[in-house]
mmCIF file of C-alpha atoms in Angstrom:
data_model
loop_
_atom_site.group_PDB
_atom_site.id
_atom_site.type_symbol
_atom_site.label_atom_id
_atom_site.label_comp_id
_atom_site.label_asym_id
_atom_site.label_seq_id
_atom_site.Cartn_x
_atom_site.Cartn_y
_atom_site.Cartn_z
ATOM 1 C CA UNK A 184 101.426 46.529 116.989
ATOM 2 C CA UNK A 185 98.329 44.853 115.544
ATOM 3 C CA UNK A 186 96.846 48.016 114.103
ATOM 4 C CA UNK A 187 93.274 47.072 114.993
ATOM 5 C CA UNK A 188 93.519 48.577 118.449
ATOM 6 C CA UNK A 189 95.161 51.708 117.040
ATOM 7 C CA UNK A 190 92.312 52.092 114.552
ATOM 8 C CA UNK A 191 89.748 51.636 117.309
ATOM 9 C CA UNK A 192 91.408 54.341 119.410
ATOM 10 C CA UNK A 193 91.618 56.647 116.390
ATOM 11 C CA UNK A 194 87.931 56.156 115.589
ATOM 12 C CA UNK A 195 86.752 56.814 119.133
ATOM 13 C CA UNK A 196 89.065 59.792 119.445
ATOM 14 C CA UNK A 197 87.823 61.245 116.147
ATOM 15 C CA UNK A 198 84.213 61.007 117.331
ATOM 16 C CA UNK A 199 85.222 62.837 120.500
ATOM 17 C CA UNK A 200 86.873 65.600 118.444
ATOM 18 C CA UNK A 201 83.694 66.005 116.391
ATOM 19 C CA UNK A 202 81.697 66.570 119.571
ATOM 20 C CA UNK A 203 83.657 69.750 120.158
ATOM 21 C CA UNK A 204 82.096 72.914 118.729
ATOM 22 C CA UNK A 205 85.525 74.374 117.972
ATOM 23 C CA UNK A 206 86.249 71.515 115.585
ATOM 24 C CA UNK A 207 83.302 72.387 113.367
ATOM 25 C CA UNK A 208 83.974 76.121 113.518
ATOM 26 C CA UNK A 209 87.706 76.165 112.771
ATOM 27 C CA UNK A 210 87.905 73.115 110.530
ATOM 28 C CA UNK A 211 84.795 73.402 108.376
ATOM 29 C CA UNK A 212 83.073 76.785 108.789
ATOM 30 C CA UNK A 213 85.848 79.370 108.896
ATOM 31 C CA UNK A 214 87.954 78.174 105.918
ATOM 32 C CA UNK A 215 85.234 78.770 103.258
ATOM 33 C CA UNK A 216 84.311 82.107 104.834
ATOM 34 C CA UNK A 217 87.893 83.319 104.746
ATOM 35 C CA UNK A 218 88.289 81.958 101.207
ATOM 36 C CA UNK A 219 85.334 84.095 100.135
ATOM 37 C CA UNK A 220 86.248 87.311 101.953
ATOM 38 C CA UNK A 221 89.951 87.311 101.138
ATOM 39 C CA UNK A 222 89.364 86.090 97.586
ATOM 40 C CA UNK A 223 86.791 88.823 96.968
ATOM 41 C CA UNK A 224 89.022 91.577 98.335
ATOM 42 C CA UNK A 225 92.180 90.386 96.573
ATOM 43 C CA UNK A 226 90.532 89.620 93.252
ATOM 44 C CA UNK A 227 92.500 90.992 90.310
ATOM 45 C CA UNK A 228 90.630 93.805 88.560
ATOM 46 C CA UNK A 229 89.378 93.156 85.073
ATOM 47 C CA UNK A 230 91.823 94.951 82.841
ATOM 48 C CA UNK A 231 90.433 97.007 80.010
ATOM 49 C CA UNK A 232 91.370 100.093 78.031
ATOM 50 C CA UNK A 233 91.906 103.096 80.284
ATOM 51 C CA UNK A 234 89.485 105.927 79.619
ATOM 52 C CA UNK A 235 90.743 109.439 78.981
ATOM 53 C CA UNK A 236 88.374 112.372 78.611
ATOM 54 C CA UNK A 237 89.359 114.817 75.870
ATOM 55 C CA UNK A 238 88.019 118.345 75.620
ATOM 56 C CA UNK A 239 89.125 120.064 72.426
ATOM 57 C CA UNK A 240 88.258 123.687 71.895
ATOM 58 C CA UNK A 241 86.194 124.331 68.733
ATOM 59 C CA UNK A 242 89.140 126.144 67.146
ATOM 60 C CA UNK A 243 91.688 123.448 68.059
ATOM 61 C CA UNK A 244 91.856 122.227 64.467
ATOM 62 C CA UNK A 245 92.314 118.861 62.832
ATOM 63 C CA UNK A 246 95.424 117.984 64.866
ATOM 64 C CA UNK A 247 93.116 117.557 67.885
ATOM 65 C CA UNK A 248 91.347 114.756 65.989
ATOM 66 C CA UNK A 249 94.737 113.328 65.071
ATOM 67 C CA UNK A 250 95.674 113.399 68.761
ATOM 68 C CA UNK A 251 92.552 111.386 69.588
ATOM 69 C CA UNK A 252 93.466 108.792 66.968
ATOM 70 C CA UNK A 253 97.010 108.521 68.334
ATOM 71 C CA UNK A 254 95.742 108.098 71.895
ATOM 72 C CA UNK A 255 93.467 105.284 70.782
ATOM 73 C CA UNK A 256 96.481 103.710 69.126
ATOM 74 C CA UNK A 257 98.230 103.788 72.530
ATOM 75 C CA UNK A 258 95.451 101.743 74.127
ATOM 76 C CA UNK A 259 93.280 104.517 75.561
ATOM 77 C CA UNK A 260 89.521 104.655 75.246
ATOM 78 C CA UNK A 261 88.882 108.279 74.331
ATOM 79 C CA UNK A 262 85.686 110.033 75.385
ATOM 80 C CA UNK A 263 85.000 113.437 73.831
ATOM 81 C CA UNK A 264 83.321 115.727 76.348
ATOM 82 C CA UNK A 265 82.877 119.362 77.256
ATOM 83 C CA UNK A 266 84.739 121.253 79.957
ATOM 84 C CA UNK A 267 82.052 120.612 82.586
ATOM 85 C CA UNK A 268 82.045 116.864 81.975
ATOM 86 C CA UNK A 269 85.801 116.512 82.414
ATOM 87 C CA UNK A 270 85.535 116.309 86.213
ATOM 88 C CA UNK A 271 83.855 112.885 86.022
ATOM 89 C CA UNK A 272 87.007 111.191 84.681
ATOM 90 C CA UNK A 273 90.343 110.313 86.260
ATOM 91 C CA UNK A 274 92.331 111.111 83.104
ATOM 92 C CA UNK A 275 91.670 114.435 81.429
ATOM 93 C CA UNK A 276 93.261 116.019 78.366
ATOM 94 C CA UNK A 277 92.497 119.594 77.302
ATOM 95 C CA UNK A 278 93.471 120.766 73.801
ATOM 96 C CA UNK A 279 93.415 124.587 73.562
ATOM 97 C CA UNK A 280 92.088 126.744 70.771
ATOM 98 C CA UNK A 281 94.560 127.433 67.997
ATOM 99 C CA UNK A 282 96.449 124.193 68.683
ATOM 100 C CA UNK A 283 96.761 123.196 65.032
ATOM 101 C CA UNK A 284 97.608 126.719 63.918
ATOM 102 C CA UNK A 285 100.381 127.085 66.510
ATOM 103 C CA UNK A 286 101.923 123.692 65.710
ATOM 104 C CA UNK A 287 101.981 124.297 61.962
ATOM 105 C CA UNK A 288 103.444 127.782 62.480
ATOM 106 C CA UNK A 289 106.251 126.385 64.630
ATOM 107 C CA UNK A 290 105.053 128.143 67.772
ATOM 108 C CA UNK A 291 104.964 126.436 71.164
ATOM 109 C CA UNK A 292 101.628 124.753 71.775
ATOM 110 C CA UNK A 293 100.568 123.338 75.143
ATOM 111 C CA UNK A 294 98.099 120.601 75.904
ATOM 112 C CA UNK A 295 97.114 119.925 79.512
ATOM 113 C CA UNK A 296 96.902 116.354 80.823
ATOM 114 C CA UNK A 297 95.774 115.737 84.404
ATOM 115 C CA UNK A 298 95.138 112.570 86.360
ATOM 116 C CA UNK A 299 93.334 112.203 89.683
ATOM 117 C CA UNK A 300 96.091 110.077 91.233
ATOM 118 C CA UNK A 301 99.780 109.373 90.789
ATOM 119 C CA UNK A 302 102.100 106.403 90.960
ATOM 120 C CA UNK A 303 103.466 104.119 88.282
ATOM 121 C CA UNK A 304 100.171 104.197 86.388
ATOM 122 C CA UNK A 305 100.409 107.964 85.995
ATOM 123 C CA UNK A 306 103.993 107.662 84.773
ATOM 124 C CA UNK A 307 102.916 105.088 82.191
ATOM 125 C CA UNK A 308 100.091 107.345 81.025
ATOM 126 C CA UNK A 309 102.622 110.138 80.558
ATOM 127 C CA UNK A 310 104.840 107.898 78.447
ATOM 128 C CA UNK A 311 101.966 106.957 76.148
ATOM 129 C CA UNK A 312 100.818 110.555 75.845
ATOM 130 C CA UNK A 313 104.319 111.669 74.841
ATOM 131 C CA UNK A 314 104.504 108.896 72.261
ATOM 132 C CA UNK A 315 101.294 110.202 70.705
ATOM 133 C CA UNK A 316 102.583 113.790 70.654
ATOM 134 C CA UNK A 317 106.015 112.847 69.317
ATOM 135 C CA UNK A 318 104.385 110.706 66.648
ATOM 136 C CA UNK A 319 102.407 113.681 65.353
ATOM 137 C CA UNK A 320 105.502 115.886 65.377
ATOM 138 C CA UNK A 321 107.529 113.255 63.516
ATOM 139 C CA UNK A 322 104.871 112.794 60.832
ATOM 140 C CA UNK A 323 104.570 116.558 60.310
ATOM 141 C CA UNK A 324 108.343 116.813 59.923
ATOM 142 C CA UNK A 325 108.314 113.941 57.429
ATOM 143 C CA UNK A 326 105.611 115.657 55.368
ATOM 144 C CA UNK A 327 107.648 118.855 55.227
ATOM 145 C CA UNK A 328 110.794 116.975 54.194
ATOM 146 C CA UNK A 329 108.880 115.351 51.357
ATOM 147 C CA UNK A 330 107.521 118.722 50.224
ATOM 148 C CA UNK A 331 103.905 117.939 51.047
ATOM 149 C CA UNK A 332 101.470 120.254 52.750
ATOM 150 C CA UNK A 333 100.207 118.951 56.129
ATOM 151 C CA UNK A 334 96.527 118.011 56.038
ATOM 152 C CA UNK A 335 94.231 115.387 57.576
ATOM 153 C CA UNK A 336 94.347 113.380 54.349
ATOM 154 C CA UNK A 337 98.147 113.505 54.201
ATOM 155 C CA UNK A 338 98.429 112.316 57.809
ATOM 156 C CA UNK A 339 96.025 109.421 57.203
ATOM 157 C CA UNK A 340 97.910 108.439 54.051
ATOM 158 C CA UNK A 341 101.201 108.537 55.917
ATOM 159 C CA UNK A 342 99.770 106.444 58.746
ATOM 160 C CA UNK A 343 98.635 103.750 56.288
ATOM 161 C CA UNK A 344 101.978 103.645 54.462
ATOM 162 C CA UNK A 345 104.165 100.582 55.158
ATOM 163 C CA UNK A 346 106.938 101.172 57.663
ATOM 164 C CA UNK A 347 110.487 100.466 56.550
ATOM 165 C CA UNK A 348 111.561 99.632 60.109
ATOM 166 C CA UNK A 349 109.402 97.783 62.612
ATOM 167 C CA UNK A 350 110.205 96.680 66.142
ATOM 168 C CA UNK A 351 108.715 93.470 67.479
ATOM 169 C CA UNK A 352 108.945 93.099 71.262
ATOM 170 C CA UNK A 353 107.904 89.986 73.129
ATOM 171 C CA UNK A 354 108.860 88.364 76.450
ATOM 172 C CA UNK A 355 111.633 85.787 76.436
ATOM 173 C CA UNK A 356 109.407 83.402 78.399
ATOM 174 C CA UNK A 357 105.771 83.082 79.321
ATOM 175 C CA UNK A 358 105.175 85.532 82.178
ATOM 176 C CA UNK A 359 103.985 84.040 85.463
ATOM 177 C CA UNK A 360 101.326 86.263 86.934
ATOM 178 C CA UNK A 361 100.958 85.980 90.714
ATOM 179 C CA UNK A 362 97.764 84.129 91.654
ATOM 180 C CA UNK A 363 94.979 86.398 92.820
ATOM 181 C CA UNK A 364 91.397 86.178 94.003
ATOM 182 C CA UNK A 365 90.103 82.715 94.805
ATOM 183 C CA UNK A 366 93.067 81.142 93.019
ATOM 184 C CA UNK A 367 95.161 82.438 95.943
ATOM 185 C CA UNK A 368 92.692 82.441 98.831
ATOM 186 C CA UNK A 369 91.368 78.875 98.439
ATOM 187 C CA UNK A 370 94.707 77.032 98.724
ATOM 188 C CA UNK A 371 96.057 79.659 101.122
ATOM 189 C CA UNK A 372 93.210 79.396 103.618
ATOM 190 C CA UNK A 373 93.148 75.611 103.281
ATOM 191 C CA UNK A 374 96.827 75.416 104.228
ATOM 192 C CA UNK A 375 96.519 77.971 107.032
ATOM 193 C CA UNK A 376 93.420 76.580 108.733
ATOM 194 C CA UNK A 377 94.727 73.018 108.589
ATOM 195 C CA UNK A 378 97.660 74.221 110.668
ATOM 196 C CA UNK A 379 95.469 76.367 112.949
ATOM 197 C CA UNK A 380 93.049 73.555 113.790
ATOM 198 C CA UNK A 381 95.779 70.976 114.343
ATOM 199 C CA UNK A 382 97.862 73.243 116.596
ATOM 200 C CA UNK A 383 94.865 74.389 118.645
ATOM 201 C CA UNK A 384 92.149 71.732 118.627
ATOM 202 C CA UNK A 385 94.573 68.862 118.181
ATOM 203 C CA UNK A 386 97.003 70.178 120.774
ATOM 204 C CA UNK A 387 94.485 71.233 123.440
ATOM 205 C CA UNK A 388 92.546 67.964 123.231
ATOM 206 C CA UNK A 389 95.723 65.966 123.865
ATOM 207 C CA UNK A 390 96.668 68.235 126.774
ATOM 208 C CA UNK A 391 93.224 67.862 128.357
ATOM 209 C CA UNK A 392 93.397 64.081 128.026
ATOM 210 C CA UNK A 393 96.708 64.070 129.858
ATOM 211 C CA UNK A 394 95.525 66.451 132.588
ATOM 212 C CA UNK A 395 92.318 64.482 133.164
ATOM 213 C CA UNK A 396 94.221 61.208 133.509
ATOM 214 C CA UNK A 397 92.781 59.665 130.345
ATOM 215 C CA UNK A 398 96.209 59.068 128.829
ATOM 216 C CA UNK A 399 97.409 57.505 132.094
ATOM 217 C CA UNK A 400 94.510 55.067 132.037
ATOM 218 C CA UNK A 401 95.230 54.385 128.369
ATOM 219 C CA UNK A 402 98.823 53.543 129.275
ATOM 220 C CA UNK A 403 97.559 50.998 131.801
ATOM 221 C CA UNK A 404 95.382 49.268 129.191
ATOM 222 C CA UNK A 405 96.602 46.070 127.491
ATOM 223 C CA UNK A 406 98.118 47.770 124.452
ATOM 224 C CA UNK A 407 101.570 48.932 123.508
ATOM 225 C CA UNK A 408 102.903 52.480 123.613
ATOM 226 C CA UNK A 409 103.105 52.480 119.822
ATOM 227 C CA UNK A 410 99.431 51.488 119.500
ATOM 228 C CA UNK A 411 98.307 54.253 121.847
ATOM 229 C CA UNK A 412 100.435 56.852 120.095
ATOM 230 C CA UNK A 413 99.337 55.695 116.636
ATOM 231 C CA UNK A 414 95.686 55.852 117.675
ATOM 232 C CA UNK A 415 95.998 59.399 118.972
ATOM 233 C CA UNK A 416 97.853 60.478 115.862
ATOM 234 C CA UNK A 417 95.419 58.684 113.546
ATOM 235 C CA UNK A 418 92.411 60.616 114.846
ATOM 236 C CA UNK A 419 94.076 63.959 114.257
ATOM 237 C CA UNK A 420 95.417 62.850 110.893
ATOM 238 C CA UNK A 421 91.912 61.824 109.818
ATOM 239 C CA UNK A 422 90.519 65.178 110.956
ATOM 240 C CA UNK A 423 93.165 67.060 108.990
ATOM 241 C CA UNK A 424 92.528 65.022 105.853
ATOM 242 C CA UNK A 425 88.759 65.477 106.142
ATOM 243 C CA UNK A 426 89.240 69.213 106.623
ATOM 244 C CA UNK A 427 91.392 69.562 103.505
ATOM 245 C CA UNK A 428 89.075 67.327 101.466
ATOM 246 C CA UNK A 429 86.203 69.611 102.472
ATOM 247 C CA UNK A 430 88.265 72.676 101.539
ATOM 248 C CA UNK A 431 89.049 71.215 98.105
ATOM 249 C CA UNK A 432 85.377 70.394 97.547
ATOM 250 C CA UNK A 433 84.354 73.906 98.604
ATOM 251 C CA UNK A 434 86.974 75.361 96.284
ATOM 252 C CA UNK A 435 85.629 73.344 93.376
ATOM 253 C CA UNK A 436 81.896 73.801 93.984
ATOM 254 C CA UNK A 437 81.741 77.304 95.460
ATOM 255 C CA UNK A 438 84.704 79.087 93.902
ATOM 256 C CA UNK A 439 85.163 77.184 90.617
ATOM 257 C CA UNK A 440 88.778 76.225 91.322
ATOM 258 C CA UNK A 441 90.330 73.841 88.795
ATOM 259 C CA UNK A 442 92.883 71.701 90.611
ATOM 260 C CA UNK A 443 94.729 70.883 87.393
ATOM 261 C CA UNK A 444 95.554 67.641 85.651
ATOM 262 C CA UNK A 445 97.688 66.246 88.487
ATOM 263 C CA UNK A 446 95.067 66.059 91.232
ATOM 264 C CA UNK A 447 96.724 62.955 92.634
ATOM 265 C CA UNK A 448 99.955 64.906 93.196
ATOM 266 C CA UNK A 449 98.001 67.757 94.806
ATOM 267 C CA UNK A 450 96.354 65.182 97.071
ATOM 268 C CA UNK A 451 99.731 63.648 97.915
ATOM 269 C CA UNK A 452 101.168 67.040 98.903
ATOM 270 C CA UNK A 453 98.158 67.782 101.108
ATOM 271 C CA UNK A 454 98.203 64.292 102.625
ATOM 272 C CA UNK A 455 101.819 64.634 103.737
ATOM 273 C CA UNK A 456 101.161 68.168 104.945
ATOM 274 C CA UNK A 457 98.181 66.929 106.970
ATOM 275 C CA UNK A 458 100.401 64.308 108.586
ATOM 276 C CA UNK A 459 102.937 66.986 109.479
ATOM 277 C CA UNK A 460 100.310 69.347 110.942
ATOM 278 C CA UNK A 461 98.788 66.609 113.097
ATOM 279 C CA UNK A 462 102.213 65.698 114.469
ATOM 280 C CA UNK A 463 103.033 69.344 115.197
ATOM 281 C CA UNK A 464 99.731 69.680 117.059
ATOM 282 C CA UNK A 465 100.548 66.627 119.166
ATOM 283 C CA UNK A 466 104.013 68.035 119.849
ATOM 284 C CA UNK A 467 102.435 71.249 121.123
ATOM 285 C CA UNK A 468 99.919 69.403 123.282
ATOM 286 C CA UNK A 469 102.619 67.104 124.614
ATOM 287 C CA UNK A 470 104.878 69.991 125.669
ATOM 288 C CA UNK A 471 102.176 72.449 126.789
ATOM 289 C CA UNK A 472 101.152 73.032 130.391
ATOM 290 C CA UNK A 473 97.866 74.915 129.959
ATOM 291 C CA UNK A 474 95.171 75.210 127.264
ATOM 292 C CA UNK A 475 95.682 78.975 127.086
ATOM 293 C CA UNK A 476 99.369 78.583 126.373
ATOM 294 C CA UNK A 477 98.752 75.928 123.715
ATOM 295 C CA UNK A 478 96.103 78.044 121.982
ATOM 296 C CA UNK A 479 98.258 81.178 122.154
ATOM 297 C CA UNK A 480 101.342 79.501 120.744
ATOM 298 C CA UNK A 481 99.280 77.640 118.151
ATOM 299 C CA UNK A 482 97.475 80.731 116.854
ATOM 300 C CA UNK A 483 100.603 82.890 116.723
ATOM 301 C CA UNK A 484 102.772 80.200 115.143
ATOM 302 C CA UNK A 485 100.191 79.250 112.519
ATOM 303 C CA UNK A 486 99.542 82.872 111.527
ATOM 304 C CA UNK A 487 103.245 83.696 111.283
ATOM 305 C CA UNK A 488 103.902 80.592 109.192
ATOM 306 C CA UNK A 489 100.867 81.387 107.022
ATOM 307 C CA UNK A 490 101.955 84.975 106.390
ATOM 308 C CA UNK A 491 105.573 84.116 105.623
ATOM 309 C CA UNK A 492 104.622 81.018 103.643
ATOM 310 C CA UNK A 493 102.411 82.854 101.148
ATOM 311 C CA UNK A 494 98.977 81.845 102.453
ATOM 312 C CA UNK A 495 97.684 85.387 102.910
ATOM 313 C CA UNK A 496 99.148 86.827 99.728
ATOM 314 C CA UNK A 497 101.161 85.446 96.789
ATOM 315 C CA UNK A 498 104.822 84.911 97.610
ATOM 316 C CA UNK A 499 105.650 86.478 94.228
ATOM 317 C CA UNK A 500 104.714 89.956 95.500
ATOM 318 C CA UNK A 501 106.887 89.703 98.619
ATOM 319 C CA UNK A 502 110.472 91.032 98.800
ATOM 320 C CA UNK A 503 113.133 88.655 97.569
ATOM 321 C CA UNK A 504 114.376 87.893 101.091
ATOM 322 C CA UNK A 505 110.826 86.950 102.118
ATOM 323 C CA UNK A 506 110.426 84.720 99.056
ATOM 324 C CA UNK A 507 113.617 82.890 99.984
ATOM 325 C CA UNK A 508 112.459 82.593 103.595
ATOM 326 C CA UNK A 509 109.116 81.126 102.508
ATOM 327 C CA UNK A 510 110.945 78.279 100.778
ATOM 328 C CA UNK A 511 112.478 77.359 104.144
ATOM 329 C CA UNK A 512 109.045 76.905 105.785
ATOM 330 C CA UNK A 513 106.601 73.987 105.422
ATOM 331 C CA UNK A 514 103.738 76.345 104.559
ATOM 332 C CA UNK A 515 105.913 77.840 101.826
ATOM 333 C CA UNK A 516 106.691 74.371 100.445
ATOM 334 C CA UNK A 517 103.004 73.494 100.246
ATOM 335 C CA UNK A 518 101.908 76.812 98.726
ATOM 336 C CA UNK A 519 104.706 76.767 96.156
ATOM 337 C CA UNK A 520 103.849 73.192 95.209
ATOM 338 C CA UNK A 521 100.122 73.947 94.906
ATOM 339 C CA UNK A 522 100.678 77.042 92.773
ATOM 340 C CA UNK A 523 103.100 75.179 90.526
ATOM 341 C CA UNK A 524 100.539 72.443 89.916
ATOM 342 C CA UNK A 525 97.276 74.408 89.996
ATOM 343 C CA UNK A 526 98.060 77.993 88.973
ATOM 344 C CA UNK A 527 100.991 77.495 86.590
ATOM 345 C CA UNK A 528 100.213 74.039 85.179
ATOM 346 C CA UNK A 529 103.560 72.562 86.196
ATOM 347 C CA UNK A 530 104.519 68.918 85.838
ATOM 348 C CA UNK A 531 104.412 66.589 88.875
ATOM 349 C CA UNK A 532 108.189 66.239 88.800
ATOM 350 C CA UNK A 533 108.495 69.931 89.723
ATOM 351 C CA UNK A 534 107.085 69.329 93.214
ATOM 352 C CA UNK A 535 109.074 66.205 94.060
ATOM 353 C CA UNK A 536 111.555 68.295 96.130
ATOM 354 C CA UNK A 537 108.615 69.760 98.042
ATOM 355 C CA UNK A 538 107.249 66.293 98.785
ATOM 356 C CA UNK A 539 110.677 65.083 99.841
ATOM 357 C CA UNK A 540 111.153 68.018 102.223
ATOM 358 C CA UNK A 541 107.677 67.617 103.726
ATOM 359 C CA UNK A 542 108.148 63.869 104.094
ATOM 360 C CA UNK A 543 111.540 64.255 105.754
ATOM 361 C CA UNK A 544 110.243 66.814 108.254
ATOM 362 C CA UNK A 545 107.212 64.620 108.982
ATOM 363 C CA UNK A 546 109.404 61.595 109.724
ATOM 364 C CA UNK A 547 111.638 63.686 111.973
ATOM 365 C CA UNK A 548 108.619 64.961 113.926
ATOM 366 C CA UNK A 549 107.209 61.437 114.241
ATOM 367 C CA UNK A 550 110.531 60.089 115.516
ATOM 368 C CA UNK A 551 110.914 62.899 118.047
ATOM 369 C CA UNK A 552 107.315 62.637 119.260
ATOM 370 C CA UNK A 553 107.616 58.875 119.728
ATOM 371 C CA UNK A 554 110.570 59.451 122.037
ATOM 372 C CA UNK A 555 109.108 62.355 124.026
ATOM 373 C CA UNK A 556 105.425 61.424 124.231
ATOM 374 C CA UNK A 557 104.249 61.345 127.833
ATOM 375 C CA UNK A 558 101.105 59.878 129.326
ATOM 376 C CA UNK A 559 101.167 62.011 132.465
#
């Protein structure tokens, strides 16, 4: 095979693919749109101190102020309001009249905490509220044991005293937060739409060429089978690479994605993945009998692989069985490699197994397609 004829076929075929409206829509228009919509919806909320509205009756006493200070120490942003203004807040704490008097007299005192919704967040709020209450009770008991009269000044002095026992808690390793927002949607939609366009546009175009007799005429031309096959593959490979280069540029310019310090490794992963997608599209077009069947199989297969591979959502939030399954799929290999390099700042050596797996599968597909490719 000289290579020149294969390049000529690839160039002419690529121009033909660009004449199709579907190529521009699914390869260059839809990926940025989906990156924006999915990234905007799945963007992680900006975390700040949770607000709790506190209404203390005028006769609640100084322990109500101490409760506010303890809540702020638990990470709450406390807003003092009246009873009518409480309804505007999700978290509401009501301190009744006589609260301080009842506590100091040893009588049962009740404070009412309500939250507009439930779930784990409500449970965590309850834990922090109890810590504030138990802290006040413990300090009052300590003042009594030391023979001191409880007062605001005594509580402040006790709070500023050095603690004889402190507990320092920290994670054993740096936590890995699942990617969210554009950090997830940009690589995810790039990987998904590369597969969608190759399985549909790449597959249908090859099927139509065979049905129209174009491949049969190509087989009769003075070129080898390998040159014809390489030319057809080269056009689809070039389209896939151009599509992913455009997606990376859109991610950088429109969504401020930093592709990390190992851009060359990211490019290598995407280059091998593009080769695999183009071969899979040719496989589908080679085995298909109608454009509708090729499009149907291509759309379903690409969406299933995208969902299970972590293109729609981070694999880290999926059940453990789904995370293990994603690492058995090519989309999962690519997404895991991209997140390791881009989101978690991993070293290039971490994605060498991913490259090896993608390369092996690509070679297997190329070998099988070379044996089964038909011109009519």
